[in-house]
């Protein structure tokens, strides 16, 4: 069955799928809950940026996360995280994306922010805010 559409106008299920060999789909049981929250954050960050965003990594299966050396309690495995890249090149766009993530957090849409050289991790983890810089987890 083709996995058409997505949780919001600018975010497709295919973008949220795991990057494993089988492109494991975003879990059905979270599509009306976690994906909705995530998509709301995504759309807001995109709106603040003013340019489209690419999803480097969305949902990850447990096994795939282990295989790429992801964090043990990765929010990607929980279907609550996105690694985002600006669709336009340059440091200015990346800086704008970082600022947009900060603003989305101040609006209560996300709680986790990870700043990396080429992308920004955002997540909707339950509980406390979390922030970090640098290669705590690899890109995937
Ligand atoms: Zn991430």
mmCIF file of C-alpha atoms and ligand atoms in Angstrom:
data_model
loop_
_atom_site.group_PDB
_atom_site.id
_atom_site.type_symbol
_atom_site.label_atom_id
_atom_site.label_comp_id
_atom_site.label_asym_id
_atom_site.label_seq_id
_atom_site.Cartn_x
_atom_site.Cartn_y
_atom_site.Cartn_z
ATOM 1 C CA UNK A 1 0.000 0.000 0.000
ATOM 2 C CA UNK A 2 1.528 3.331 -1.001
ATOM 3 C CA UNK A 3 2.226 5.664 1.871
ATOM 4 C CA UNK A 4 0.791 8.828 0.354
ATOM 5 C CA UNK A 5 0.058 12.092 2.078
ATOM 6 C CA UNK A 6 1.392 13.147 5.429
ATOM 7 C CA UNK A 7 0.526 14.603 8.805
ATOM 8 C CA UNK A 8 0.592 18.199 7.507
ATOM 9 C CA UNK A 9 0.747 20.058 4.174
ATOM 10 C CA UNK A 10 4.548 20.254 3.999
ATOM 11 C CA UNK A 11 5.518 17.027 5.732
ATOM 12 C CA UNK A 12 5.089 13.659 4.024
ATOM 13 C CA UNK A 13 4.962 10.197 5.599
ATOM 14 C CA UNK A 14 7.768 9.251 3.219
ATOM 15 C CA UNK A 15 9.972 11.896 4.857
ATOM 16 C CA UNK A 16 9.185 10.535 8.298
ATOM 17 C CA UNK A 17 9.955 6.925 7.325
ATOM 18 C CA UNK A 18 13.079 5.249 8.673
ATOM 19 C CA UNK A 19 16.192 5.398 6.468
ATOM 20 C CA UNK A 20 16.731 1.649 6.852
ATOM 21 C CA UNK A 21 16.879 -0.606 3.804
ATOM 22 C CA UNK A 22 13.142 -1.318 3.918
ATOM 23 C CA UNK A 23 12.200 2.328 4.555
ATOM 24 C CA UNK A 24 10.096 1.240 7.542
ATOM 25 C CA UNK A 25 6.998 3.417 7.734
ATOM 26 C CA UNK A 26 6.237 5.799 10.566
ATOM 27 C CA UNK A 27 4.204 3.650 13.024
ATOM 28 C CA UNK A 28 0.449 3.729 12.469
ATOM 29 C CA UNK A 29 -0.273 3.896 16.216
ATOM 30 C CA UNK A 30 1.474 7.271 16.539
ATOM 31 C CA UNK A 31 0.067 8.914 13.418
ATOM 32 C CA UNK A 32 -2.798 10.667 15.145
ATOM 33 C CA UNK A 33 -0.790 11.585 18.243
ATOM 34 C CA UNK A 34 3.010 11.991 18.096
ATOM 35 C CA UNK A 35 3.127 12.739 14.369
ATOM 36 C CA UNK A 36 0.544 15.489 14.781
ATOM 37 C CA UNK A 37 2.629 17.231 17.443
ATOM 38 C CA UNK A 38 5.783 16.798 15.399
ATOM 39 C CA UNK A 39 4.141 18.121 12.250
ATOM 40 C CA UNK A 40 2.812 21.150 14.100
ATOM 41 C CA UNK A 41 6.344 21.978 15.252
ATOM 42 C CA UNK A 42 7.722 21.325 11.770
ATOM 43 C CA UNK A 43 5.234 23.652 10.093
ATOM 44 C CA UNK A 44 5.879 26.413 12.611
ATOM 45 C CA UNK A 45 9.656 26.181 12.219
ATOM 46 C CA UNK A 46 9.252 26.207 8.435
ATOM 47 C CA UNK A 47 7.017 29.261 8.692
ATOM 48 C CA UNK A 48 9.534 31.153 10.847
ATOM 49 C CA UNK A 49 12.382 30.226 8.488
ATOM 50 C CA UNK A 50 10.512 31.319 5.388
ATOM 51 C CA UNK A 51 12.059 28.545 3.276
ATOM 52 C CA UNK A 52 11.331 24.832 2.895
ATOM 53 C CA UNK A 53 13.070 22.329 5.158
ATOM 54 C CA UNK A 54 14.445 18.910 4.343
ATOM 55 C CA UNK A 55 14.127 16.036 6.796
ATOM 56 C CA UNK A 56 17.457 14.245 7.217
ATOM 57 C CA UNK A 57 16.110 11.794 9.739
ATOM 58 C CA UNK A 58 12.632 11.242 11.141
ATOM 59 C CA UNK A 59 11.426 7.976 12.612
ATOM 60 C CA UNK A 60 14.060 5.290 13.302
ATOM 61 C CA UNK A 61 13.470 1.680 14.172
ATOM 62 C CA UNK A 62 15.305 0.506 17.292
ATOM 63 C CA UNK A 63 17.644 -1.679 15.222
ATOM 64 C CA UNK A 64 18.424 1.054 12.734
ATOM 65 C CA UNK A 65 19.166 3.505 15.522
ATOM 66 C CA UNK A 66 21.615 1.028 17.052
ATOM 67 C CA UNK A 67 23.227 0.419 13.658
ATOM 68 C CA UNK A 68 24.052 4.095 13.175
ATOM 69 C CA UNK A 69 25.191 4.597 16.768
ATOM 70 C CA UNK A 70 22.219 6.759 17.722
ATOM 71 C CA UNK A 71 21.610 7.833 21.312
ATOM 72 C CA UNK A 72 20.273 5.005 23.505
ATOM 73 C CA UNK A 73 17.102 6.916 24.319
ATOM 74 C CA UNK A 74 16.781 8.562 20.940
ATOM 75 C CA UNK A 75 13.577 10.483 20.404
ATOM 76 C CA UNK A 76 13.746 9.349 16.771
ATOM 77 C CA UNK A 77 12.879 5.822 17.919
ATOM 78 C CA UNK A 78 9.897 7.291 19.776
ATOM 79 C CA UNK A 79 8.686 9.013 16.616
ATOM 80 C CA UNK A 80 9.142 12.399 18.260
ATOM 81 C CA UNK A 81 12.202 13.821 16.495
ATOM 82 C CA UNK A 82 13.323 15.411 13.238
ATOM 83 C CA UNK A 83 16.772 16.298 11.963
ATOM 84 C CA UNK A 84 16.193 19.316 9.749
ATOM 85 C CA UNK A 85 18.274 20.924 7.027
ATOM 86 C CA UNK A 86 17.480 24.174 5.192
ATOM 87 C CA UNK A 87 16.502 23.659 1.555
ATOM 88 C CA UNK A 88 18.726 26.599 0.680
ATOM 89 C CA UNK A 89 22.510 26.511 1.069
ATOM 90 C CA UNK A 90 24.612 28.699 3.316
ATOM 91 C CA UNK A 91 25.373 29.455 6.921
ATOM 92 C CA UNK A 92 22.761 32.172 7.100
ATOM 93 C CA UNK A 93 19.949 29.711 6.409
ATOM 94 C CA UNK A 94 21.303 27.301 8.994
ATOM 95 C CA UNK A 95 21.475 30.104 11.545
ATOM 96 C CA UNK A 96 17.893 31.040 10.741
ATOM 97 C CA UNK A 97 16.854 27.418 11.288
ATOM 98 C CA UNK A 98 18.601 27.395 14.689
ATOM 99 C CA UNK A 99 16.805 30.567 15.703
ATOM 100 C CA UNK A 100 13.495 29.179 14.480
ATOM 101 C CA UNK A 101 13.975 26.075 16.624
ATOM 102 C CA UNK A 102 14.610 28.294 19.632
ATOM 103 C CA UNK A 103 11.480 30.268 18.943
ATOM 104 C CA UNK A 104 9.407 27.103 18.499
ATOM 105 C CA UNK A 105 10.606 25.975 21.903
ATOM 106 C CA UNK A 106 9.703 29.286 23.490
ATOM 107 C CA UNK A 107 6.232 28.733 22.039
ATOM 108 C CA UNK A 108 6.066 25.303 23.663
ATOM 109 C CA UNK A 109 6.081 23.302 20.420
ATOM 110 C CA UNK A 110 9.329 21.404 21.015
ATOM 111 C CA UNK A 111 11.484 20.530 24.031
ATOM 112 C CA UNK A 112 14.700 19.116 22.616
ATOM 113 C CA UNK A 113 17.170 21.008 20.403
ATOM 114 C CA UNK A 114 20.454 19.607 19.132
ATOM 115 C CA UNK A 115 22.729 21.927 17.181
ATOM 116 C CA UNK A 116 25.064 20.284 14.670
ATOM 117 C CA UNK A 117 27.347 21.602 11.939
ATOM 118 C CA UNK A 118 24.954 20.917 9.090
ATOM 119 C CA UNK A 119 21.538 20.321 10.621
ATOM 120 C CA UNK A 120 19.306 20.948 13.611
ATOM 121 C CA UNK A 121 17.652 18.200 15.666
ATOM 122 C CA UNK A 122 14.283 19.069 17.193
ATOM 123 C CA UNK A 123 12.042 16.852 19.288
ATOM 124 C CA UNK A 124 8.819 16.841 21.235
ATOM 125 C CA UNK A 125 10.039 14.688 24.162
ATOM 126 C CA UNK A 126 7.841 14.572 27.241
ATOM 127 C CA UNK A 127 9.183 16.230 30.397
ATOM 128 C CA UNK A 128 12.073 18.647 30.626
ATOM 129 C CA UNK A 129 13.809 20.650 27.927
ATOM 130 C CA UNK A 130 17.099 19.326 26.579
ATOM 131 C CA UNK A 131 19.772 21.088 24.515
ATOM 132 C CA UNK A 132 23.113 20.020 23.161
ATOM 133 C CA UNK A 133 25.705 20.904 20.573
ATOM 134 C CA UNK A 134 27.879 18.711 18.431
ATOM 135 C CA UNK A 135 27.959 15.160 17.206
ATOM 136 C CA UNK A 136 26.209 13.333 20.021
ATOM 137 C CA UNK A 137 24.542 11.244 17.360
ATOM 138 C CA UNK A 138 25.524 10.832 13.730
ATOM 139 C CA UNK A 139 23.461 12.074 10.822
ATOM 140 C CA UNK A 140 21.048 9.507 9.414
HETATM 141 ZN ZN1 LIG B 1 18.119 13.840 15.696
#
